[in-house]
Coordinates of C-alpha atoms and ligand atoms in Angstrom, one line a residue:
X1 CA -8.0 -13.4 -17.9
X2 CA -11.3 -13.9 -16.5
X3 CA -12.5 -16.8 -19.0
X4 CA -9.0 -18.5 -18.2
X5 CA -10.1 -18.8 -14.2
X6 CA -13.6 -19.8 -14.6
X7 CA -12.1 -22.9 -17.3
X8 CA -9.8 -23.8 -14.7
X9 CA -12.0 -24.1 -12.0
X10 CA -15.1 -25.7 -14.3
X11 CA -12.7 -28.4 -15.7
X12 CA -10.9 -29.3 -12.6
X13 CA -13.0 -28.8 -9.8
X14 CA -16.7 -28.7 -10.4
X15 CA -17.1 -31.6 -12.1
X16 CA -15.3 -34.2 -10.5
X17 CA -16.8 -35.7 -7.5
X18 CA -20.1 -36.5 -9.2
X19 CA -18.9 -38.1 -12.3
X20 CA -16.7 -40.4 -10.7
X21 CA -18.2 -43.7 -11.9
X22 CA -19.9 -46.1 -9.6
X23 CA -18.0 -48.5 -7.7
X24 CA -19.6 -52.2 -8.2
X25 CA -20.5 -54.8 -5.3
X26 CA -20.6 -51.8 -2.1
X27 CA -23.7 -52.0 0.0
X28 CA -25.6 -48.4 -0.9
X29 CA -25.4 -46.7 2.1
X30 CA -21.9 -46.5 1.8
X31 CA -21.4 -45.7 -1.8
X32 CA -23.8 -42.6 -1.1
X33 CA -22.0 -41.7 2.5
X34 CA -19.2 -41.5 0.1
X35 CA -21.0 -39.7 -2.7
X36 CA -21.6 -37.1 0.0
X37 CA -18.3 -36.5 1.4
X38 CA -17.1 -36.3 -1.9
X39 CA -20.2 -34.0 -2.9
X40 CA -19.5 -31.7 0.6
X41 CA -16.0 -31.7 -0.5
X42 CA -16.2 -30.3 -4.1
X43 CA -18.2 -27.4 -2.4
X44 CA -15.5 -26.6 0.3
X45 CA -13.0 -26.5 -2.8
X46 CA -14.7 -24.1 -5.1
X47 CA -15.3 -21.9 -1.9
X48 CA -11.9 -21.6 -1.2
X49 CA -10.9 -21.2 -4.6
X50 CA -13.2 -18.7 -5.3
X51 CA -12.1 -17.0 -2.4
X52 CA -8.6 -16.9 -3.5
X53 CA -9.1 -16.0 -6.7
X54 CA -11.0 -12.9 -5.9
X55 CA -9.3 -11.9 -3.0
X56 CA -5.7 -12.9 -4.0
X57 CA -5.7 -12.0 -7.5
X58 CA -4.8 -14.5 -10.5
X59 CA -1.6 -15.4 -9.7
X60 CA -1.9 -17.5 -6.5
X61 CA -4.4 -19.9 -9.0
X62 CA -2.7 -19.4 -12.1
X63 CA 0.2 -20.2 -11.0
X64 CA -0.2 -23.3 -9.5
X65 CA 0.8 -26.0 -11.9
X66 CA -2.1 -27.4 -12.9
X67 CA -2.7 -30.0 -15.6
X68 CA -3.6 -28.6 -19.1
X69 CA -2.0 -25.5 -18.1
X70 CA 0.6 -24.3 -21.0
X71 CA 4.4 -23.4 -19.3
X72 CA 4.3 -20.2 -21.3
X73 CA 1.7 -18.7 -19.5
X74 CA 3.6 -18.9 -16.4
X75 CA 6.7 -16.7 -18.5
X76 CA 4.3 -14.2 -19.7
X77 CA 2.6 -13.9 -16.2
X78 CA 5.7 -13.2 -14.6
X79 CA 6.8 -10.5 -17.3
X80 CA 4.0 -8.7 -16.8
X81 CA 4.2 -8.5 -13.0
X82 CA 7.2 -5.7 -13.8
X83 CA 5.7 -4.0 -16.8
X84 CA 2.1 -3.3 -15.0
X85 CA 2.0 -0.2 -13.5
X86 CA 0.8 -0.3 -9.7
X87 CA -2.9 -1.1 -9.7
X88 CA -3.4 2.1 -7.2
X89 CA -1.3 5.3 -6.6
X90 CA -1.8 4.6 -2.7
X91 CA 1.1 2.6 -0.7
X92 CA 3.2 2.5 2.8
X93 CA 6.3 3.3 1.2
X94 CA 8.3 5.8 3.1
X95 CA 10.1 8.6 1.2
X96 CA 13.7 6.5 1.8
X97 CA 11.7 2.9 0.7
X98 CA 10.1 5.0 -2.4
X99 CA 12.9 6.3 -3.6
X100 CA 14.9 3.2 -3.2
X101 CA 12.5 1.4 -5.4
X102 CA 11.7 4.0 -7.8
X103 CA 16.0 4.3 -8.6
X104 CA 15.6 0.7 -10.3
X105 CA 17.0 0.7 -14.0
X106 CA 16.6 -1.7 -16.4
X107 CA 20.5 -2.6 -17.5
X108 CA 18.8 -4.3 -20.7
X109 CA 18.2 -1.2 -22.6
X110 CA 16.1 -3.0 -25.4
X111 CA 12.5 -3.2 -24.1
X112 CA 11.6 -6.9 -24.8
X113 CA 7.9 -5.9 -25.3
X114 CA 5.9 -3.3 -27.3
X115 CA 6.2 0.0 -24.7
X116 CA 4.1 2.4 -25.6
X117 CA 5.9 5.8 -23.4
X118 CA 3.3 7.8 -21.8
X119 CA 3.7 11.1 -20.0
X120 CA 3.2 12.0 -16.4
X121 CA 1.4 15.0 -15.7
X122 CA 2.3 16.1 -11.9
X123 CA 0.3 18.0 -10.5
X124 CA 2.1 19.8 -7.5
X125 CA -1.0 21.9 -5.9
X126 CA -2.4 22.9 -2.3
X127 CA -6.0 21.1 -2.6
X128 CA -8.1 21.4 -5.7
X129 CA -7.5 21.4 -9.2
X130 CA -9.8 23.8 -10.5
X131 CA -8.9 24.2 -14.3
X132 CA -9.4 20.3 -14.6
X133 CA -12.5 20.8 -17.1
X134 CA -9.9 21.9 -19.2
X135 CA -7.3 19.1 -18.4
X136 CA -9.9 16.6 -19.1
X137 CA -10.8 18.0 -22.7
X138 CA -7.1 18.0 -23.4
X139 CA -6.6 14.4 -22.2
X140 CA -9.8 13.2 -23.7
X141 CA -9.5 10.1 -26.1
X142 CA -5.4 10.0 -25.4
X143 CA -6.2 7.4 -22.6
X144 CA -3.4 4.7 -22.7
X145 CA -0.7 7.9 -23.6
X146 CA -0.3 9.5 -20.2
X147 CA -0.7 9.3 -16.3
X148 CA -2.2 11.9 -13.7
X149 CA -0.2 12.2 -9.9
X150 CA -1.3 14.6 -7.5
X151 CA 0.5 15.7 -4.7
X152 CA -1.1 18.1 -2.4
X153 CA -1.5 19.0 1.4
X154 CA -1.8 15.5 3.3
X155 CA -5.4 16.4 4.6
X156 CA -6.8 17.1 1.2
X157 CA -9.5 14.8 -0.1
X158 CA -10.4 15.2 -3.9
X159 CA -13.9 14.7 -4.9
X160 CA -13.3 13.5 -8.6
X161 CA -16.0 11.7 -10.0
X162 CA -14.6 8.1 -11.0
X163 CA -15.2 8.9 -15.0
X164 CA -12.5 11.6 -14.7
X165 CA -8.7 11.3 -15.4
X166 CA -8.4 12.7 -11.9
X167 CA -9.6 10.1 -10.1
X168 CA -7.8 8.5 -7.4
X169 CA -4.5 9.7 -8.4
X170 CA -3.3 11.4 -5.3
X171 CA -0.3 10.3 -3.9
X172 CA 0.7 9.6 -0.2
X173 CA 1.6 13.6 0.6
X174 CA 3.5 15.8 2.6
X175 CA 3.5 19.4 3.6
X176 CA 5.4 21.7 1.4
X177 CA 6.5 24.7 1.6
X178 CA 7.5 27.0 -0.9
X179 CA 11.8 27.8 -0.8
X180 CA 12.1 25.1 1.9
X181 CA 13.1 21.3 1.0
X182 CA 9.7 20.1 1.6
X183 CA 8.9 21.7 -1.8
X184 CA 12.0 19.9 -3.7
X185 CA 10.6 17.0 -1.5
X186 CA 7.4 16.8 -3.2
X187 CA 8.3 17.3 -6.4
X188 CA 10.7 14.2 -5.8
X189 CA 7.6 12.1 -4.1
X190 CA 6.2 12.9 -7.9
X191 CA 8.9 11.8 -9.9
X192 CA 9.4 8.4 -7.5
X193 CA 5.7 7.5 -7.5
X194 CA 5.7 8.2 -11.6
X195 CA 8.6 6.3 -11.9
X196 CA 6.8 2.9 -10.9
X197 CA 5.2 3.0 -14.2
X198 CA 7.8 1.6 -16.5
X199 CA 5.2 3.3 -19.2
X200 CA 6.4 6.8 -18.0
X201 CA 8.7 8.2 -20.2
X202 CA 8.6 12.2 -19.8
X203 CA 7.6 13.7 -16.4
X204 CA 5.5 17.5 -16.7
X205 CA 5.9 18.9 -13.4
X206 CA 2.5 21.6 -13.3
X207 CA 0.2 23.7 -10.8
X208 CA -3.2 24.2 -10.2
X209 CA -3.1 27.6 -12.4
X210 CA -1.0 26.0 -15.7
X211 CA -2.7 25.1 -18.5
X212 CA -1.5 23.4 -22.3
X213 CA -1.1 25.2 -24.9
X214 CA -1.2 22.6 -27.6
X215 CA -3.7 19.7 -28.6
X216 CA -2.1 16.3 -27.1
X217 CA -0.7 15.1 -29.8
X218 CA 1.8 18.0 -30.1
X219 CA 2.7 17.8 -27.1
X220 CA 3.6 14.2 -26.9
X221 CA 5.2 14.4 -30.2
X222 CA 7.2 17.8 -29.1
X223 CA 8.7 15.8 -26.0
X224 CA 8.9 12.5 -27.6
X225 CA 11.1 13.7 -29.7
X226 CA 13.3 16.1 -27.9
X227 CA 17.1 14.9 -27.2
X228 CA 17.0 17.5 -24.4
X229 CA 15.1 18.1 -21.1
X230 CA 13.4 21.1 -20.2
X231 CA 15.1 22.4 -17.3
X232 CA 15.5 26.2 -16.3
X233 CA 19.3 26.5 -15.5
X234 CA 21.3 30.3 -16.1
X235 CA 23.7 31.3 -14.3
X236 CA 23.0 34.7 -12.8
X237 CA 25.8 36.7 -11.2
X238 CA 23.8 39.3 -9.0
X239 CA 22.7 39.0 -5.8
X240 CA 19.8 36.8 -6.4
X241 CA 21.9 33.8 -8.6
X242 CA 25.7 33.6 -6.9
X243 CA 24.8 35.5 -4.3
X244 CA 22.9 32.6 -2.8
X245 CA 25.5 30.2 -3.0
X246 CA 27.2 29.1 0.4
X247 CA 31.3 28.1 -0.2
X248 CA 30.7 25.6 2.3
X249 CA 28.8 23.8 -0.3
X250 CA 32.1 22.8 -2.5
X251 CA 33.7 20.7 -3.4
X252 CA 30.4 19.2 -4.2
X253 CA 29.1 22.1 -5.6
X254 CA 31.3 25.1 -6.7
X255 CA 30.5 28.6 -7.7
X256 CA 30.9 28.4 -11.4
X257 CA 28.6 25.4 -11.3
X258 CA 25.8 27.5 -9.3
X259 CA 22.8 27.7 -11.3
X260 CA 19.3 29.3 -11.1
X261 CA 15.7 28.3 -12.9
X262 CA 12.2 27.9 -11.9
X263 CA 11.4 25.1 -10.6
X264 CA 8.6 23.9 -13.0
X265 CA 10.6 21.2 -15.2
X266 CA 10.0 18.7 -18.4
X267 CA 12.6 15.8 -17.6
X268 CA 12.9 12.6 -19.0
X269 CA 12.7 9.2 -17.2
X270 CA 16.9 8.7 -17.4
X271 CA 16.6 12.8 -15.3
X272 CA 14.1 11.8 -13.3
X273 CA 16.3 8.8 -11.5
X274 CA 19.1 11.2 -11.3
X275 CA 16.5 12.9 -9.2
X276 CA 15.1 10.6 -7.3
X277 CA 18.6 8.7 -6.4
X278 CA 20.9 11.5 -5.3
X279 CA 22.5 11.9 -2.1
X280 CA 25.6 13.6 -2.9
X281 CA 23.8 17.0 -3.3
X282 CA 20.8 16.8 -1.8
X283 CA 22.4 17.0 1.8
X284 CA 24.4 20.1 0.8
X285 CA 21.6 22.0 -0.5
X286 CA 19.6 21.1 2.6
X287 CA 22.3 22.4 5.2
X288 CA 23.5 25.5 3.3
X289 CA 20.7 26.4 1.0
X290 CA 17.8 27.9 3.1
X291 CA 16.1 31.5 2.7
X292 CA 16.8 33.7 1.7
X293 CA 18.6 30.7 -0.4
X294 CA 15.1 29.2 -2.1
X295 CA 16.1 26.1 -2.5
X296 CA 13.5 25.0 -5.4
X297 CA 14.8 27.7 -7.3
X298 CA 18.5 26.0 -7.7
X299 CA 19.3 22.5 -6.5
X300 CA 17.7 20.6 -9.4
X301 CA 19.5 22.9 -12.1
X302 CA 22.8 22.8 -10.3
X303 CA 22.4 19.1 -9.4
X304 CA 21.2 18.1 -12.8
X305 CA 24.5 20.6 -14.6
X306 CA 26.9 18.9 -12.9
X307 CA 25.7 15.2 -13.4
X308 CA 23.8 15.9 -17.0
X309 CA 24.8 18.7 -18.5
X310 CA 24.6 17.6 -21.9
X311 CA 21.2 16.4 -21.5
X312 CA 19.5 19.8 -20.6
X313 CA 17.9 22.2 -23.1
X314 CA 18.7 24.9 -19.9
X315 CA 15.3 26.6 -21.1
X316 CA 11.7 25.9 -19.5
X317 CA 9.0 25.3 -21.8
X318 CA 6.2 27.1 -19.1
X319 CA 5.2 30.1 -20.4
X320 CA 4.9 32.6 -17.3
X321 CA 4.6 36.9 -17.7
X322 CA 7.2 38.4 -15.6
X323 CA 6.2 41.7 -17.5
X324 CA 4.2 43.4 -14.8
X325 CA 6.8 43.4 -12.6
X326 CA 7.3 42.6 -9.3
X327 CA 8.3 39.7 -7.0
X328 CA 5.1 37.2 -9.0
X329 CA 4.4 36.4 -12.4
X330 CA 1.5 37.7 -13.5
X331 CA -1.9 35.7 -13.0
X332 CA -4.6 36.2 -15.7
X333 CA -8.3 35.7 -14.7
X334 CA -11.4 36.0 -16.7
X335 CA -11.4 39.7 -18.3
X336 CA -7.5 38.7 -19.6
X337 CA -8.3 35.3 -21.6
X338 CA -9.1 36.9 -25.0
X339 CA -8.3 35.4 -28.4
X340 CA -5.4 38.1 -28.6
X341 CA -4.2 36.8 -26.2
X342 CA -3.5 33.3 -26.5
X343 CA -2.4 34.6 -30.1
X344 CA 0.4 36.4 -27.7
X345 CA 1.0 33.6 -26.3
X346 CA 1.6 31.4 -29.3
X347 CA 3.6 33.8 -31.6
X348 CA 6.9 35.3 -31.3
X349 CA 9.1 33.6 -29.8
X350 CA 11.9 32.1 -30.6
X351 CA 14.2 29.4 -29.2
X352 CA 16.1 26.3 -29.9
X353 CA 14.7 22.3 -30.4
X354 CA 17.4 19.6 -30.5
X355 CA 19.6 22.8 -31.5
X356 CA 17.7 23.5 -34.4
X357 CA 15.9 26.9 -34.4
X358 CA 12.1 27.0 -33.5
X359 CA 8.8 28.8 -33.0
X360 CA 7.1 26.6 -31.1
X361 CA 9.1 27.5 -27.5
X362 CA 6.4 26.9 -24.8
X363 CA 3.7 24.2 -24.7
X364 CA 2.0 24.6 -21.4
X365 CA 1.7 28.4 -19.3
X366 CA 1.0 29.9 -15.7
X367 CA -0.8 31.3 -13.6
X368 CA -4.5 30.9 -14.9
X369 CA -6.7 31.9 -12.0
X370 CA -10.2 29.8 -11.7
X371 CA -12.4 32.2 -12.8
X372 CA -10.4 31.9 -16.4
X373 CA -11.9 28.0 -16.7
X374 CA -14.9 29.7 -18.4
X375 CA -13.2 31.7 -21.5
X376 CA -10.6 28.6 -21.5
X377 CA -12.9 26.7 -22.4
X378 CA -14.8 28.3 -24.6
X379 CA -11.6 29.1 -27.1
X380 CA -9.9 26.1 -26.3
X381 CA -11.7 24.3 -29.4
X382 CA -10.5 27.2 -31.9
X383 CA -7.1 28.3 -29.7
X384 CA -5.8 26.0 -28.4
X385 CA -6.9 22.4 -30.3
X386 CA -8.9 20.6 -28.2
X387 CA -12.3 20.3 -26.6
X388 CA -15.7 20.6 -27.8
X389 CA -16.6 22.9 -30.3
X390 CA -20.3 22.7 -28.7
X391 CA -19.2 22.7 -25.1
X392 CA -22.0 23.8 -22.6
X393 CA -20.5 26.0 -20.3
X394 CA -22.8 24.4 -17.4
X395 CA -21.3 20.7 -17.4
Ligands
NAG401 C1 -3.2 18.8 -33.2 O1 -2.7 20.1 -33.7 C2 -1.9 20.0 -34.9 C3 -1.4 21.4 -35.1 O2 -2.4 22.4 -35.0 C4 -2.8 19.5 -36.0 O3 -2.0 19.4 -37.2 C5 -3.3 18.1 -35.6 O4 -4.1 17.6 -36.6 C6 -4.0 18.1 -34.2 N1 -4.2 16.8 -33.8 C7 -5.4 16.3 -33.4 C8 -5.5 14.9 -33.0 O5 -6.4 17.1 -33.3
NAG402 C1 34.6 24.4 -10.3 O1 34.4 23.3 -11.1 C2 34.8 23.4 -12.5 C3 34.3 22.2 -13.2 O2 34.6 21.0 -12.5 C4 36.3 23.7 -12.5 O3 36.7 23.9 -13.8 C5 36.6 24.9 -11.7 O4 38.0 25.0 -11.6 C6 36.1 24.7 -10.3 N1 36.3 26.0 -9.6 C7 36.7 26.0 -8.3 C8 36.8 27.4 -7.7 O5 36.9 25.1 -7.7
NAG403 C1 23.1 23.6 -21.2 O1 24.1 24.1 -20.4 C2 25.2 23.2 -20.1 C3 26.2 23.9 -19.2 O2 25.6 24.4 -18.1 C4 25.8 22.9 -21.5 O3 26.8 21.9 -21.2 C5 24.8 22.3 -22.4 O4 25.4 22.0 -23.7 C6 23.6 23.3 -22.6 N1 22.6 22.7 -23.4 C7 22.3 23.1 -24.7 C8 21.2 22.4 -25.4 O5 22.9 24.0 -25.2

């Protein structure tokens, strides 16, 4: 790209004025008053090209027909304006203008260029992502395979250095609140602003206390392959599942269609548009879904059972403990993270993938408090495959 500029502008602009040859039979003084002009304006030109080249990106010059300039690479420039993903995760969209934009399909369903699908890791937290030492060593050397989003509270400035995957990835944010519609909300603002990337194939909705389970390549290869999404979705007939439904929600939504799940999801890009575009639910749920209806908790798994049923594995693949008891899974910390118990974690369970039966039920798992970064790490290489074997605990 760069050489391509710099040929253009040596070949056509640098070297003109002073090779013209010599006009015979003028007086001097002229031919150099001339020569000057001429000289003065060459200068002007590369300034102002330079200018727009660096501040107005390739195309403006590139695109300019220009002698010695082949037609295809006009065709191939304007292909890749819609397969690049946005140079920044920063932008004035509003939530309607996003997720306008982010509903666009392709109705060509044969991708006329190599796409390599990457997954989106969204990262729904508060402020800090304090288990990203571990994040990184999973992502390490899969670069080109996946892409970070954070949403967190508006005011929230991350300190990533600008070698980590972290980086700049935090979206333009709301506040959120958990069993209100400013949660479903975010985890929208995620799908919509992942959804820009055409790469983005699977979409990992996560907190600041999950963690993987797996090496990357499983993972990829586990979701890659999957005919289903992984979306919560029972239907529960106490007082907690149908009890929260409001009748004035039908004919939209009707009882036997109620459905309850966590919220933390594994959809795929054709799921995450029927996220992103709805407005035939999302203003029912709003109105007649609101504590102690937690919203979070059932309009995606109702919304996605009555427009994609047959796409939805109705199982999560977090891992969470509910065994303690209580109204919160149960958050492990230092003293827990033992090499029984990611064993525990791995073994013994049993479900089904693309409705064939399975061990291998949960690939990432919650809540990991901060002070279990430390063990994490250190069994990750051996437990959970990835990292450093020789990983110093103090960098
Ligand atoms: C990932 O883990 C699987 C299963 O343990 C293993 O077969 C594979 O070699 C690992 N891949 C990499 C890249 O380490
Ligand atoms: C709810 O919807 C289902 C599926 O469309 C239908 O079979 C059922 O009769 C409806 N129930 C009511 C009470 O409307
Ligand atoms: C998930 O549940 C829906 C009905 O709620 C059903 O149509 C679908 O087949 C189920 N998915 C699988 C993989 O069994």
């Amino acid at each position: 790209m760069q050489s391509r500029v710099s040929t253009l502008e040596d070949g056509n602009i640098g070297k003109d004025p002073s090779q013209r040859p010599q006009p015979r039979g003028l007086p001097m003084r002229r031919i150099l008053k001339v020569l000057a002009f001429l000289l003065a304006l060459g200068v002007v030109f590369s300034a102002v090209s330079v200018y727009i080249t660096r501040y107005y990106g390739l195309h403006s010059v590139v695109q300019r027909p220009l002698v010695g300039l082949q037609p295809c690479i006009e065709v191939v420039d304007a292909l890749a304006r819609w397969i690049r993903p946005p140079s920044t995760v920063t932008h004035a969209m509003s939530d309607e203008e996003l997720f306008w934009r982010a509903s666009f399909v392709p109705q060509v369903k044969k991708y006329p260029f190599e796409r390599v699908p990457k997954i989106a890791f969204l990262y729904l937290t508060i402020g800090p992502l304090p288990l990203s030492p571990l994040w990184e060593a999973f992502l390490k050397g899969n670069e080109g395979f996946f892409s970070i989003y954070i949403h967190s509270l508006p005011t929230y400035r991350d300190e990533f250095p600008s070698s980590s995957a972290f980086y700049h990835r935090q979206i333009p944010s709301q506040v959120s609140e958990w069993g209100k519609m400013s949660m479903c909300d975010a985890e929208r603002r995620l799908l919509a602003n992942a959804l820009l990337d055409i790469s983005n194939e699977w979409f990992v909705l996560l907190s600041e206390s999950c963690i993987p389970l797996y090496n990357f390549s499983t993972i990829y290869q586990y979701l890659m392959g999957s005919q289903y999404s992984f979306v919560g979705a029972f239907d529960d007939s106490g007082p907690y599942g149908r009890g929260r439904y409001n009748f004035l929600m039908a004919p939209e939504v009707n009882i036997s269609q109620w459905r309850k799940a966590s919220q933390w999801f594994e959809v795929n890009r054709e799921l995450a548009v029927t996220i992103v575009k709805d407005t035939v639910f999302y203003p029912k749920f709003k109105e007649f879904c609101k504590p102690h209806c937690y919203v979070d908790e059932h309009y995606f798994p109702t919304m996605l059972t009555i427009e994609a049923p047959h796409l939805l594995a109705n199982r999560t693949i977090t891992w969470v403990d509910w065994s303690r008891g209580g109204a919160h899974p149960a958050t492990f910390g230092k003293v827990d993270i033992t090499e029984g118990f990611l064993n525990r974690i791995h073994e013994g369970h049993s479900c089904l993938y693309n409705d064939q039966p399975s061990n291998l039920c949960h690939l990432f798992a919650r809540k990991f408090a901060p002070s279990a970064l430390e063990p994490l790490l250190r069994l990750a290489p051996t437990h959970l495959g990835f990292g450093d074997q020789r990983q110093d605990p103090g960098t």
